[in-house]
mmCIF file of C-alpha atoms in Angstrom:
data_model
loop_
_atom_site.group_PDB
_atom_site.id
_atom_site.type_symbol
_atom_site.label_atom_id
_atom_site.label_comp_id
_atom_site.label_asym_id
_atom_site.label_seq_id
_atom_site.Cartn_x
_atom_site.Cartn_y
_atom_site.Cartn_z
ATOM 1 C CA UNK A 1 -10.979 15.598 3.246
ATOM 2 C CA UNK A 2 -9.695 17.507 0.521
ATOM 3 C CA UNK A 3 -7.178 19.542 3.249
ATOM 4 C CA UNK A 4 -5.850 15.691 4.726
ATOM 5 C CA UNK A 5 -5.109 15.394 0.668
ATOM 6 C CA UNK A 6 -3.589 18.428 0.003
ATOM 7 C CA UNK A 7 -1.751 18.631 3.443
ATOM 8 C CA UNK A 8 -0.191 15.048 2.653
ATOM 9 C CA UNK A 9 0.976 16.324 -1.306
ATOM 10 C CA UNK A 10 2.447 18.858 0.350
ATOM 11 C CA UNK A 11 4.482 16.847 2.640
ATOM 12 C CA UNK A 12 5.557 14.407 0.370
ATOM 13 C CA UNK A 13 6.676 16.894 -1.906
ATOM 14 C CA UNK A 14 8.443 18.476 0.554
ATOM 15 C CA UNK A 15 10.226 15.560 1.676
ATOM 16 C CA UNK A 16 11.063 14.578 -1.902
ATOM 17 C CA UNK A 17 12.622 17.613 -2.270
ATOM 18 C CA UNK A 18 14.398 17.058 0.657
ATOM 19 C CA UNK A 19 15.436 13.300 -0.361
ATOM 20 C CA UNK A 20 17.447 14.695 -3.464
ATOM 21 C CA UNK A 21 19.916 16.594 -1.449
ATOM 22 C CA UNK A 22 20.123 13.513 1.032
ATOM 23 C CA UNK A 23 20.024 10.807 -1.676
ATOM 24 C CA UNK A 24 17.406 8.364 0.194
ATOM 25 C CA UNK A 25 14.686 8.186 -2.676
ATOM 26 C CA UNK A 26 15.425 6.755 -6.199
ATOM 27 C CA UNK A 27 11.969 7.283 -7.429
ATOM 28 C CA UNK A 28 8.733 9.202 -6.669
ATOM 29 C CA UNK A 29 5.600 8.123 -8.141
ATOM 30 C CA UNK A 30 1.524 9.043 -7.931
ATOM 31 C CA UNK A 31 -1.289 6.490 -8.930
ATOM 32 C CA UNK A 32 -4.185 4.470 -8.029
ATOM 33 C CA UNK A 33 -4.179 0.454 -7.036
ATOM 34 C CA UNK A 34 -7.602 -1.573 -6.892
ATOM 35 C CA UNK A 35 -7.402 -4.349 -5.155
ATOM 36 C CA UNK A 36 -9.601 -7.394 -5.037
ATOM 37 C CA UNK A 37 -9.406 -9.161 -1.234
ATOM 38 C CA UNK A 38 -11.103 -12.035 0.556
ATOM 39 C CA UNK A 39 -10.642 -11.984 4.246
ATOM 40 C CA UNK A 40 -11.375 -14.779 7.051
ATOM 41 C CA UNK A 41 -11.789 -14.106 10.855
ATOM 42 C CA UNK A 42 -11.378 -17.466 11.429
ATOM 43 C CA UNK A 43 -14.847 -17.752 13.036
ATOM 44 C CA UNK A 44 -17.636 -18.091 10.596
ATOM 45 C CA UNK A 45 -17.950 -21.417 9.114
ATOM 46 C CA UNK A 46 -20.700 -20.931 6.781
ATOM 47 C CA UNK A 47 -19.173 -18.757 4.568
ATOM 48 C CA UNK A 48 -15.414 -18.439 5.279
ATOM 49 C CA UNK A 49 -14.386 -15.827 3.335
ATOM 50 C CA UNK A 50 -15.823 -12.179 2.861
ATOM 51 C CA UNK A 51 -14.890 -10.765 -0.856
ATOM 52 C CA UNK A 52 -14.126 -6.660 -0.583
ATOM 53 C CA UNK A 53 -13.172 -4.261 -4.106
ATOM 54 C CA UNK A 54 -11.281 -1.185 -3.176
ATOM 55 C CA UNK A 55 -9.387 2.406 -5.065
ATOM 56 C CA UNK A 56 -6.764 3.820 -3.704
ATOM 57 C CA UNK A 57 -4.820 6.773 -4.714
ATOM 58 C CA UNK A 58 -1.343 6.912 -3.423
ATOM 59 C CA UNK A 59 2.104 8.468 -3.483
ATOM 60 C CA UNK A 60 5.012 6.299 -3.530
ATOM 61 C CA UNK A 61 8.576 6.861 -2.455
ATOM 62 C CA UNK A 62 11.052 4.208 -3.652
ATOM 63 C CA UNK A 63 14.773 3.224 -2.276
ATOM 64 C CA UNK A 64 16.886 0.686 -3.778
ATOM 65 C CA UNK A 65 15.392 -1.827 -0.907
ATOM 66 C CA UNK A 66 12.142 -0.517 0.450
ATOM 67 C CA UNK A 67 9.088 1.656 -0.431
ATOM 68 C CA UNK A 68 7.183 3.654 1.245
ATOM 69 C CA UNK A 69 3.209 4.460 -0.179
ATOM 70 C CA UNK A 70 0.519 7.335 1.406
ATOM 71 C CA UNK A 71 -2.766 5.657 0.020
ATOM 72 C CA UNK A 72 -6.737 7.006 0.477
ATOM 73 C CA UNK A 73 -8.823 4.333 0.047
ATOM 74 C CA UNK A 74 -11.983 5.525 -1.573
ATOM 75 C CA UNK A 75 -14.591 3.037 -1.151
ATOM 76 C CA UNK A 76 -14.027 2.667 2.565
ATOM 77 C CA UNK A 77 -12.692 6.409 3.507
ATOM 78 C CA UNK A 78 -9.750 5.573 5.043
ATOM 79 C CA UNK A 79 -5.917 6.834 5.519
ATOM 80 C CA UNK A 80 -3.283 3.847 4.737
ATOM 81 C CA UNK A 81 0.100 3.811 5.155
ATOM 82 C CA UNK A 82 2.324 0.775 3.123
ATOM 83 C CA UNK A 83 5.859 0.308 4.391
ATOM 84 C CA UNK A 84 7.818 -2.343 2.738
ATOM 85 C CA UNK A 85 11.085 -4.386 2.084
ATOM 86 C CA UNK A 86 12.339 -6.038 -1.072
ATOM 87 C CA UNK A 87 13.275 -9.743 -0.726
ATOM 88 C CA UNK A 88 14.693 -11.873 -2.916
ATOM 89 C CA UNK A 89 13.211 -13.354 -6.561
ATOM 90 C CA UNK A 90 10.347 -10.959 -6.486
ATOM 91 C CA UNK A 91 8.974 -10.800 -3.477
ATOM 92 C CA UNK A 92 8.340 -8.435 -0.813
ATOM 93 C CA UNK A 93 7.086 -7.965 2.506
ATOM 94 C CA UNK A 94 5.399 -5.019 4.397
ATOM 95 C CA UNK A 95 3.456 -3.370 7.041
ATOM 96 C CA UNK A 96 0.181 -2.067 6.049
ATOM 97 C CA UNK A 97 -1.732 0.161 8.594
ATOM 98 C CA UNK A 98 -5.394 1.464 7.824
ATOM 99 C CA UNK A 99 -7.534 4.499 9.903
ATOM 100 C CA UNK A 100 -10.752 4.897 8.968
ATOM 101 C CA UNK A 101 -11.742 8.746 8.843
ATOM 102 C CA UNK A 102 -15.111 8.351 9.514
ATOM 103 C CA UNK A 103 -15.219 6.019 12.706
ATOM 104 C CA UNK A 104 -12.689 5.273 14.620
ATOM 105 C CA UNK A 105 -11.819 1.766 12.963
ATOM 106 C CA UNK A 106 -8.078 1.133 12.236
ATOM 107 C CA UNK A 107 -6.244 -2.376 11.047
ATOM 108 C CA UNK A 108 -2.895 -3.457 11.180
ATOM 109 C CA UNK A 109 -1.813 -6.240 8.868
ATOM 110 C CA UNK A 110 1.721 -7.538 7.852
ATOM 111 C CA UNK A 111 2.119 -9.153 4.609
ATOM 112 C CA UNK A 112 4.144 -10.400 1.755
ATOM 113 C CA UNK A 113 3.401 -10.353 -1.896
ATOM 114 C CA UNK A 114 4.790 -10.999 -5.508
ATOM 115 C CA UNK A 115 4.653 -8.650 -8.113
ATOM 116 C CA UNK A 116 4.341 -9.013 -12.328
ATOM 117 C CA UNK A 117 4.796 -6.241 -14.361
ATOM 118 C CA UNK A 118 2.180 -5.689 -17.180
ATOM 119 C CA UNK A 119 3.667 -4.251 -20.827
ATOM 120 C CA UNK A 120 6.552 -2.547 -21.280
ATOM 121 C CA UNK A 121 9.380 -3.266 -17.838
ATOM 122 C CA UNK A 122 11.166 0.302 -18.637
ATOM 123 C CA UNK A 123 8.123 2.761 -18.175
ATOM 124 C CA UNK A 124 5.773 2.580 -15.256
ATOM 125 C CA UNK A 125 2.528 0.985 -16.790
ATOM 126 C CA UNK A 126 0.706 -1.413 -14.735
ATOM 127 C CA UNK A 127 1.729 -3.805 -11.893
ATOM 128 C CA UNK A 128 -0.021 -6.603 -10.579
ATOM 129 C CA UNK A 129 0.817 -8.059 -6.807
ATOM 130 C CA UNK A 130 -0.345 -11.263 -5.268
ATOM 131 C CA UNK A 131 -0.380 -11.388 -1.629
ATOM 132 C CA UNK A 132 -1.311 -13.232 1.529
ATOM 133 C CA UNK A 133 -1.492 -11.050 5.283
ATOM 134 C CA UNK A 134 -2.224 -11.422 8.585
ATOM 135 C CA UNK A 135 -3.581 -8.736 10.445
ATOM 136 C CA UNK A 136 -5.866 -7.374 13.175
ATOM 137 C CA UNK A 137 -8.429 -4.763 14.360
ATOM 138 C CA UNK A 138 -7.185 -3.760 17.461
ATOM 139 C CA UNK A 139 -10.151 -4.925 19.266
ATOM 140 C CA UNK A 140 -10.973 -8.690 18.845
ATOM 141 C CA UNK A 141 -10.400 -9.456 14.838
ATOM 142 C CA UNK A 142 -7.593 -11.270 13.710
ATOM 143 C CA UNK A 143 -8.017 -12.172 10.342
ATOM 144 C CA UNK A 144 -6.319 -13.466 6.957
ATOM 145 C CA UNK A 145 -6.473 -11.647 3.803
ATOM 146 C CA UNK A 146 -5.644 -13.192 -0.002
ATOM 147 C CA UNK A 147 -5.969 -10.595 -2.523
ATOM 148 C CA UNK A 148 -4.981 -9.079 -6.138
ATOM 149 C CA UNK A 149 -3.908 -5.590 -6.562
ATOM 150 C CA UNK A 150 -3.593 -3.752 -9.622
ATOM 151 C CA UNK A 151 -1.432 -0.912 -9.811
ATOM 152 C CA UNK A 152 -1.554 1.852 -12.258
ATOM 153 C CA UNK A 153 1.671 4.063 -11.526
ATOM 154 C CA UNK A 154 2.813 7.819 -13.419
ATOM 155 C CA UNK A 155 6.708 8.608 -12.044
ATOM 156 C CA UNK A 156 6.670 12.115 -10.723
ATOM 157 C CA UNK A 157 10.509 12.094 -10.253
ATOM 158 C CA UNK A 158 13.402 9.828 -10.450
ATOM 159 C CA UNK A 159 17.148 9.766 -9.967
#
């Protein structure tokens, strides 16, 4: 596990580095986002909704209209990739693709979401997102997902 991390710092480093001389990235920045979900198959009726608490640690890559997040969840072992596109008024949308490393579970979920900042707008600080996705299991699952995330950010590099 702790090669996957280091292999991925690398990487993004490397491709940071390479994003100054092409211009792509406006901002790099490493962190951790909990997140607070409740998720429906669509099939129980007893109890609709399933509650789930999650960490993350990430790396995010910013452009003026999209970003672009490496995430390891820690309370469920898993791999996540976060690709997404700024819309208008706040909001955003995004893919969000999940491999677990210790079975062979993955998820694929698109999503959009609104985002507040917390304290002072200039520095990083905290950032809270609202969202709502659909997404699926690969197998039979289809299921919709409400959630809070809470994002702690520390910019590594900017432009």
């Amino acid at each position: 596990m702790k090669k996957i991390i280091f292999l991925l710092l690398i990487a993004n480093t490397a491709l940071a580095q390479k994003a100054d001389s092409l211009k792509i990235f406006q901002k790099v920045t490493v962190g951790a986002v909990s997140s607070l979900a409740s998720t429906t198959d669509f099939k129980t009726v007893e109890k609709p909704f399933n509650v789930g608490m999650n960490l993350s640690l990430n790396i995010l890559m910013m452009t003026p209209k999209t970003y672009h997040s490496i995430l390891y969840g820690t309370s469920n072992n898993s791999l996540n990739s976060l690709n997404g596109y700024f819309l208008k008024n706040g909001w955003d949308t995004y893919l969000f693709y999940s491999k677990s490393i210790s079975t062979r579970g993955q998820y694929l979920g698109w999503g959009i979401e609104r985002m507040t900042k917390v304290g002072d707008a200039d520095k990083e600080g905290i950032k809270c997102f609202i969202l709502a996705e659909l997404g699926t299991d690969f197998k039979q699952g289809k299921y919709f997902t409400l959630g809070l995330l809470i994002s702690v950010q520390h910019r590594v590099w900017k432009r």
